[in-house]
Amino acid sequence: METTATHTIDGKPVDGVEFFDVINPATASVFARAPDASRAQLDLAVRAARRAFESWRAVPAEERRKILFGFASAIRAQQQGLAQLLTREQGKPLAAAIREIDGTAARIEGLAKFELTPETLRSDERGRVVLDYQPLGVVGAIAPWNSPLLLGVQVAAQALVAGNSVILKPSPFTPLATLKLGEIAGKTLPRGLFNTLSGGNELGRWMTEHEGIDKIGFVGSVATGKKVLASAAASNLKRVSLELGGNDAAIVLADADVDAIAPQLFWSAFVNSGQRCMAVKRVLVHESLLDRLGAALSRLANQVKVGDGLEPGVELGPIQNRPQFERVLGLIEDAVRRGGRALAGGAALDRPGYFIAPTVITGVAEGTPLVDEEQFGPVLPLLAFSDVDAAVSRANATRFGLGASVWSANPQRAADIARRLEAGTVWINSHGGSVPEIPFGGFKESGVGRGLGLMGIKSYAEVRVLHLPL
């Protein structure tokens, strides 16, 4: 069993005082142990990050960019080892893990190209008014378990570009690759700038309460995001950015080409075994296409290779952890009890690990938890509609608002419908994906603020208005 993982504090490896088990979801067995940070270790990390911040904030943007590009290169240099570790702890296929490592490096590079520069708001006989951006200080980044490196570094990179220092906490379900990333950071970034600590929910609470942390960037569930927001407000009113869950609707119009869109829709829903905040979570399809689309998606579900992510050719891995595995199975069973019909899948696979067969369900409607909640697993409900206006209303009738999409042979008509959807991102004839230069976030309970792009980086700075003489 591997027990070599360490925290990184002030650029140095720090052993755990206590440890917790890490489970391979493809086998449901413990394969490693990770260090469980103490409150004293968090205090050490905060002090180290504060010292590093005072130096980093004065580093010119171009020099920061070169340093961060060096960090990205160092990550790519260890891509294979990081990917193997990520697959073992998260479950995703090795090819997907390699893409995540590459995407993590690309996130750093893409965000590092931005620079916060002063903006002149007024310049006349009354004088000049200039808006400038000042870094906040120490940022606590709390990452989820579905794409732990990509999403943890996404928060951290925005903070670093804006001139802050970082303490990154991975999910206790997937701590190992992030801790290895901390080792890389310790060797390539200024000392104390990028600290990594692993631990459970208690460590997350300590971070949100800590008065030495100036902002929390959190990616995860709505329920936990609400707790983060409340805790941060109760301590030192620290700034908070939240990228939370979604219940993304895809609206398929009557003129859509089923054969052409079915593979895109399938992978938009099932990539990473459905464990993706921006995945398609429900499909509203015109009644004339329901049977054809259901058959096409079911064929794909039955053909896809599910298994251990380290096995050759595997396309979908397991659910990452037992609680989520049991939750998704419960949603499927509840939907079937309510009259739903599984066109494909519908049950766990008869093998070790947290595997659920890719599942397509019809005969369900709003009011069913599978439809109303975020399933975050390999199951997709199809719901028929006859009236487009009603479909838009149904798509919007949710507390979530992360993403949505419209599928049609008429892109202009689809665009008109897209403008009526209450979501942070709406796609036409595609669904999902984000890039460093374009802001991403959600309406309603799907988040607070926007990440990525210049807008995201600005959210990791304080805005100062300067009234200056002409």
XYZ file of C-alpha atoms in Angstrom:
470
model
C 0.000 0.000 0.000
C 1.279 3.453 -0.931
C 1.784 5.779 2.042
C 4.325 8.208 0.627
C 1.995 11.144 -0.089
C 2.792 14.336 1.779
C 1.411 17.824 2.147
C 3.402 20.668 0.594
C 3.831 23.635 2.943
C 6.213 26.507 2.269
C 7.686 24.625 -0.692
C 8.626 21.558 1.352
C 7.077 18.095 1.813
C 5.391 17.727 5.205
C 4.355 14.350 6.599
C 0.906 13.740 7.921
C 0.250 13.377 11.630
C -2.694 11.127 10.833
C -3.764 9.393 7.623
C -6.927 8.302 5.842
C -7.591 5.572 3.281
C -7.856 6.193 -0.453
C -10.075 3.745 -2.371
C -9.736 2.686 -5.994
C -13.351 2.895 -7.238
C -12.697 0.234 -9.891
C -12.039 -2.344 -7.175
C -13.746 -0.787 -4.119
C -10.560 -1.511 -2.186
C -8.013 0.641 -0.371
C -4.830 1.136 -2.374
C -3.146 4.064 -0.612
C -3.236 6.359 2.403
C -3.175 10.142 2.367
C -2.120 12.589 5.093
C -4.871 14.210 7.144
C -3.890 17.812 7.855
C -4.090 19.172 11.373
C -5.241 22.659 12.248
C -1.653 23.526 13.168
C -0.507 22.494 9.684
C -3.151 24.726 8.140
C -1.848 27.601 10.255
C 1.679 26.908 8.978
C 0.430 26.913 5.398
C -1.424 30.206 5.902
C 1.664 31.875 7.330
C 3.814 30.554 4.485
C 1.285 31.702 1.901
C 1.115 35.158 3.491
C 4.889 35.556 3.273
C 4.909 34.387 -0.321
C 2.062 36.739 -1.219
C 3.959 39.817 -0.084
C 6.734 39.002 -2.551
C 4.591 37.632 -5.382
C 2.292 40.657 -5.543
C 5.306 42.797 -6.482
C 6.472 40.488 -9.297
C 5.801 42.068 -12.727
C 3.115 40.371 -14.791
C 5.512 39.221 -17.498
C 7.777 37.543 -14.968
C 4.790 35.902 -13.257
C 3.759 34.581 -16.667
C 7.138 32.970 -17.277
C 7.136 31.342 -13.846
C 3.627 29.952 -14.323
C 4.486 28.661 -17.798
C 7.396 26.839 -16.178
C 4.977 25.254 -13.706
C 2.771 24.098 -16.598
C 5.786 22.572 -18.361
C 6.787 20.720 -15.208
C 3.265 19.267 -14.964
C 3.431 18.036 -18.558
C 6.817 16.465 -17.885
C 5.145 14.197 -15.305
C 1.964 13.595 -17.281
C 2.128 9.793 -17.366
C 2.754 9.332 -13.654
C 0.087 11.862 -12.695
C -2.420 10.271 -15.072
C -1.861 6.767 -13.700
C -2.402 8.060 -10.168
C -5.484 10.014 -11.203
C -7.066 6.975 -12.851
C -6.452 4.807 -9.809
C -8.049 7.266 -7.389
C -10.755 8.799 -9.596
C -11.631 5.926 -11.915
C -11.701 7.697 -15.273
C -10.055 5.955 -18.253
C -6.336 6.556 -18.567
C -6.775 8.444 -21.853
C -9.196 10.819 -20.109
C -6.772 11.231 -17.210
C -3.995 12.152 -19.655
C -6.317 14.738 -21.223
C -7.021 16.148 -17.760
C -3.311 16.563 -17.035
C -2.775 18.274 -20.371
C -5.850 20.425 -19.772
C -4.534 21.378 -16.340
C -1.290 22.660 -17.854
C -3.227 24.411 -20.619
C -5.453 26.121 -18.022
C -2.379 27.604 -16.364
C -0.937 28.771 -19.684
C -4.214 30.185 -20.951
C -4.964 32.113 -17.778
C -1.390 33.347 -17.403
C -1.747 35.238 -20.682
C -4.117 37.692 -19.007
C -2.976 40.771 -17.118
C -4.925 43.064 -14.816
C -4.230 46.620 -15.909
C -5.682 49.914 -14.624
C -8.726 51.259 -16.450
C -9.343 54.979 -16.904
C -12.972 55.775 -16.160
C -12.750 59.527 -16.605
C -10.161 62.055 -17.693
C -11.269 65.696 -18.026
C -10.889 69.055 -16.345
C -12.133 67.536 -13.100
C -9.202 65.109 -13.009
C -8.674 61.421 -13.692
C -10.587 58.512 -12.217
C -8.763 55.213 -12.537
C -9.932 51.721 -11.658
C -7.175 49.367 -10.571
C -7.019 45.836 -9.236
C -5.230 44.749 -6.095
C -4.635 41.096 -5.132
C -6.580 39.845 -2.150
C -3.882 37.886 -0.314
C -4.209 34.188 0.504
C -6.744 32.179 -1.491
C -8.094 28.846 -0.303
C -8.973 26.585 -3.244
C -11.266 23.623 -2.549
C -11.524 21.102 -5.386
C -14.076 18.367 -6.208
C -13.464 14.693 -6.955
C -14.696 14.491 -10.546
C -11.840 16.422 -12.215
C -9.649 17.214 -9.218
C -6.515 18.500 -10.933
C -8.194 20.531 -13.650
C -10.715 22.231 -11.387
C -8.392 22.723 -8.413
C -5.697 24.287 -10.579
C -8.301 26.353 -12.410
C -9.057 28.160 -9.151
C -5.398 28.336 -8.148
C -4.193 29.679 -11.507
C -6.688 32.540 -11.494
C -5.585 33.472 -7.986
C -1.884 33.338 -8.899
C -2.300 35.408 -12.057
C -4.062 38.077 -9.990
C -1.103 38.180 -7.581
C -2.358 35.991 -4.724
C -0.883 32.941 -3.030
C -2.758 29.643 -2.740
C -3.629 26.796 -0.391
C -5.226 23.971 -2.390
C -7.330 21.288 -0.707
C -8.371 18.305 -2.838
C -11.384 16.142 -2.106
C -10.588 13.367 0.394
C -11.843 10.927 -2.267
C -9.124 12.030 -4.734
C -6.174 13.571 -2.857
C -3.133 11.833 -4.341
C -2.599 13.421 -7.754
C -3.143 16.860 -6.229
C -0.589 16.177 -3.509
C 1.847 15.099 -6.226
C 1.081 18.364 -7.998
C 2.024 20.160 -4.783
C 5.426 18.494 -4.946
C 5.887 19.809 -8.483
C 4.832 23.284 -7.366
C 7.284 23.165 -4.473
C 10.126 22.651 -6.937
C 9.054 25.120 -9.629
C 7.209 28.010 -7.944
C 8.441 30.526 -5.364
C 8.506 29.048 -1.882
C 5.148 29.078 -0.111
C 3.212 30.341 -3.124
C 1.348 27.086 -3.786
C 0.602 24.887 -0.775
C -1.365 21.621 -0.790
C -3.119 20.073 2.200
C -5.341 17.011 2.165
C -8.032 16.187 4.665
C -11.753 15.758 5.151
C -14.668 18.115 5.604
C -13.175 19.440 8.828
C -10.177 20.837 6.954
C -12.539 22.546 4.521
C -14.412 24.132 7.418
C -11.161 25.307 9.015
C -10.208 26.954 5.736
C -13.513 28.770 5.292
C -13.356 29.966 8.921
C -9.668 30.930 8.929
C -9.172 34.673 9.264
C -5.810 34.428 7.519
C -7.478 33.301 4.295
C -8.919 36.146 2.248
C -10.944 34.280 -0.362
C -12.335 30.801 -1.012
C -12.674 29.432 -4.513
C -14.897 26.348 -4.344
C -16.023 23.900 -7.022
C -18.518 21.257 -5.943
C -22.107 20.570 -4.935
C -24.776 23.164 -4.203
C -25.288 21.856 -0.668
C -21.611 22.173 0.231
C -21.332 25.502 -1.589
C -24.031 26.955 0.655
C -22.101 25.819 3.725
C -18.911 27.371 2.352
C -20.681 30.677 1.750
C -22.211 30.769 5.234
C -18.962 29.852 6.954
C -16.922 32.380 4.975
C -19.363 35.157 5.785
C -19.364 34.324 9.483
C -15.582 34.558 9.849
C -13.998 37.589 8.190
C -16.542 38.126 5.383
C -14.005 36.597 3.007
C -14.701 36.771 -0.694
C -16.146 33.621 -2.252
C -16.436 32.243 -5.784
C -18.634 29.186 -6.213
C -18.931 26.943 -9.259
C -21.679 24.533 -8.306
C -23.803 21.792 -9.817
C -26.196 21.796 -12.724
C -29.258 20.083 -14.114
C -28.495 20.929 -17.709
C -31.328 20.474 -20.190
C -30.818 19.678 -23.858
C -33.789 20.654 -26.036
C -34.021 18.597 -29.239
C -36.320 20.180 -31.813
C -38.425 18.243 -34.316
C -36.113 19.056 -37.231
C -32.970 17.653 -35.584
C -31.048 14.893 -37.354
C -31.173 12.074 -34.786
C -28.413 9.992 -36.342
C -26.069 12.988 -36.444
C -26.696 14.309 -32.951
C -27.061 11.071 -30.969
C -23.308 10.451 -30.488
C -22.737 14.070 -29.459
C -25.627 13.995 -27.035
C -24.522 10.657 -25.622
C -20.992 11.791 -24.809
C -22.233 15.174 -23.584
C -24.226 13.243 -20.991
C -21.994 10.252 -20.231
C -18.404 11.515 -20.399
C -16.618 10.775 -17.101
C -19.563 8.449 -16.369
C -21.840 11.479 -16.109
C -19.741 12.970 -13.306
C -19.411 16.406 -14.827
C -21.112 19.587 -13.658
C -21.867 20.696 -17.235
C -23.030 17.293 -18.499
C -26.443 16.971 -20.108
C -28.620 15.809 -17.220
C -32.006 15.615 -19.015
C -33.134 15.680 -22.636
C -36.359 17.383 -23.672
C -37.048 15.888 -27.102
C -39.909 16.586 -29.487
C -42.419 13.768 -29.241
C -41.965 12.876 -32.912
C -38.310 11.970 -32.238
C -38.596 10.342 -28.798
C -38.530 6.722 -29.935
C -35.779 7.210 -32.523
C -33.540 9.180 -30.178
C -34.136 6.725 -27.345
C -33.146 3.822 -29.592
C -30.030 5.606 -30.875
C -28.810 6.559 -27.392
C -29.533 3.054 -26.102
C -27.450 1.469 -28.864
C -24.531 3.659 -27.876
C -25.027 2.855 -24.190
C -24.978 -0.859 -24.924
C -21.863 -0.608 -27.123
C -19.626 1.494 -24.880
C -16.888 -0.351 -22.994
C -17.154 0.100 -19.223
C -14.389 -1.030 -16.896
C -11.245 -0.279 -14.935
C -9.703 2.829 -16.410
C -6.302 1.139 -16.642
C -7.667 -1.582 -18.945
C -7.054 -1.029 -22.683
C -10.008 0.337 -24.621
C -12.139 1.305 -21.637
C -14.344 4.306 -22.436
C -16.250 4.759 -19.164
C -15.073 4.032 -15.637
C -16.868 3.585 -12.332
C -18.717 6.016 -10.136
C -15.986 7.592 -8.035
C -17.214 6.696 -4.542
C -19.672 4.448 -2.749
C -22.060 7.173 -1.465
C -22.515 8.520 -4.990
C -22.826 4.989 -6.398
C -25.638 4.217 -3.965
C -27.321 7.562 -4.636
C -27.382 7.069 -8.417
C -28.728 3.523 -8.063
C -31.416 4.898 -5.762
C -32.444 7.510 -8.337
C -32.726 4.825 -11.027
C -34.752 2.498 -8.818
C -37.057 5.346 -7.777
C -37.630 6.357 -11.405
C -38.553 2.785 -12.357
C -40.963 2.541 -9.407
C -42.647 5.698 -10.704
C -43.225 4.156 -14.134
C -39.933 4.875 -15.857
C -38.546 2.366 -18.338
C -34.842 1.703 -18.789
C -34.130 1.422 -22.510
C -30.534 0.524 -21.642
C -28.736 -0.257 -18.405
C -30.704 0.311 -15.247
C -28.552 -1.599 -12.778
C -25.107 -2.024 -11.281
C -22.637 -4.256 -13.117
C -21.919 -7.625 -11.554
C -18.260 -7.013 -10.771
C -16.160 -5.432 -8.020
C -16.107 -1.660 -7.929
C -18.723 1.061 -8.218
C -19.933 0.352 -11.751
C -23.361 1.229 -13.125
C -24.333 0.310 -16.673
C -24.917 3.403 -18.847
C -28.649 3.964 -18.467
C -31.237 5.669 -20.678
C -34.717 6.089 -19.166
C -38.058 7.182 -20.623
C -41.521 7.469 -19.097
C -40.481 9.906 -16.366
C -41.512 13.512 -15.818
C -40.908 16.520 -13.637
C -41.520 15.683 -9.998
C -39.258 12.629 -10.273
C -35.971 13.132 -8.386
C -34.006 11.799 -11.370
C -35.418 14.666 -13.435
C -35.444 17.402 -10.793
C -32.057 16.794 -9.166
C -28.506 16.520 -10.433
C -27.862 12.784 -10.785
C -24.091 13.102 -11.446
C -23.855 9.612 -12.834
C -24.290 7.532 -16.016
C -28.070 7.820 -16.327
C -30.033 10.062 -18.685
C -33.800 10.695 -18.630
C -35.613 11.506 -21.906
C -38.754 13.646 -21.657
C -41.098 14.305 -24.589
C -42.612 17.675 -25.481
C -45.013 18.865 -28.174
C -44.804 22.639 -27.702
C -41.494 24.502 -27.818
C -42.618 27.242 -25.456
C -43.585 24.623 -22.896
C -40.202 22.923 -23.364
C -38.392 26.182 -22.614
C -40.499 26.686 -19.486
C -39.768 23.133 -18.353
C -36.057 23.558 -18.998
C -36.066 26.728 -16.871
C -38.196 25.283 -14.063
C -35.249 24.306 -11.875
C -33.176 25.788 -9.073
C -30.097 25.092 -11.210
C -28.804 27.207 -14.081
C -25.347 26.081 -15.144
C -25.709 25.090 -18.791
C -28.216 24.198 -21.501
C -28.288 23.437 -25.204
C -30.606 23.501 -28.215
C -30.335 20.995 -31.070
C -31.841 21.792 -34.471
C -31.197 21.768 -38.221
C -31.986 25.488 -38.102
C -29.206 27.158 -36.058
C -30.887 30.581 -36.116
C -34.112 29.206 -34.681
C -32.065 27.346 -32.075
C -30.240 30.568 -31.182
C -33.542 32.371 -30.653
C -34.599 29.641 -28.232
C -31.202 29.659 -26.547
C -31.632 33.306 -25.574
C -34.675 32.329 -23.523
C -32.870 29.716 -21.429
C -31.843 30.601 -17.875
C -28.313 29.235 -17.790
C -24.800 30.605 -17.540
C -23.745 28.944 -20.803
C -25.970 27.851 -23.677
C -24.693 25.866 -26.661
C -26.190 25.265 -30.119
C -25.835 21.705 -31.496
C -23.192 20.865 -28.899
C -22.965 20.782 -25.134
C -20.162 21.155 -22.634
C -16.568 22.243 -22.586
C -14.758 25.295 -21.286
C -11.602 27.143 -22.286
C -9.369 29.503 -20.281
C -10.330 32.654 -22.169
C -14.140 32.409 -21.873
C -15.985 32.993 -18.559
C -17.957 30.102 -17.105
C -20.449 29.907 -14.262
C -24.104 29.550 -13.453
C -27.423 31.244 -12.838
C -29.493 30.629 -9.692
C -28.056 27.986 -7.344
C -25.419 26.866 -9.833
C -22.897 29.331 -8.522
C -21.751 32.753 -7.441
C -19.603 34.759 -9.842
C -17.799 33.578 -12.951
C -14.545 31.732 -13.387
C -12.096 31.788 -16.295
C -11.312 34.618 -18.671
C -10.433 38.100 -17.565
C -13.709 38.196 -15.649
C -12.635 35.224 -13.563
C -9.207 36.649 -12.791
C -10.757 39.958 -11.755
C -12.823 38.075 -9.175
C -9.560 37.255 -7.377
C -8.732 40.935 -6.904
C -10.121 43.885 -5.009
C -11.260 46.852 -7.070
C -9.881 50.255 -6.071
C -11.087 53.568 -7.492
C -8.403 56.255 -7.584
C -9.337 59.951 -7.964
C -6.174 61.529 -9.336
C -5.157 65.009 -10.408
C -5.086 65.580 -14.145
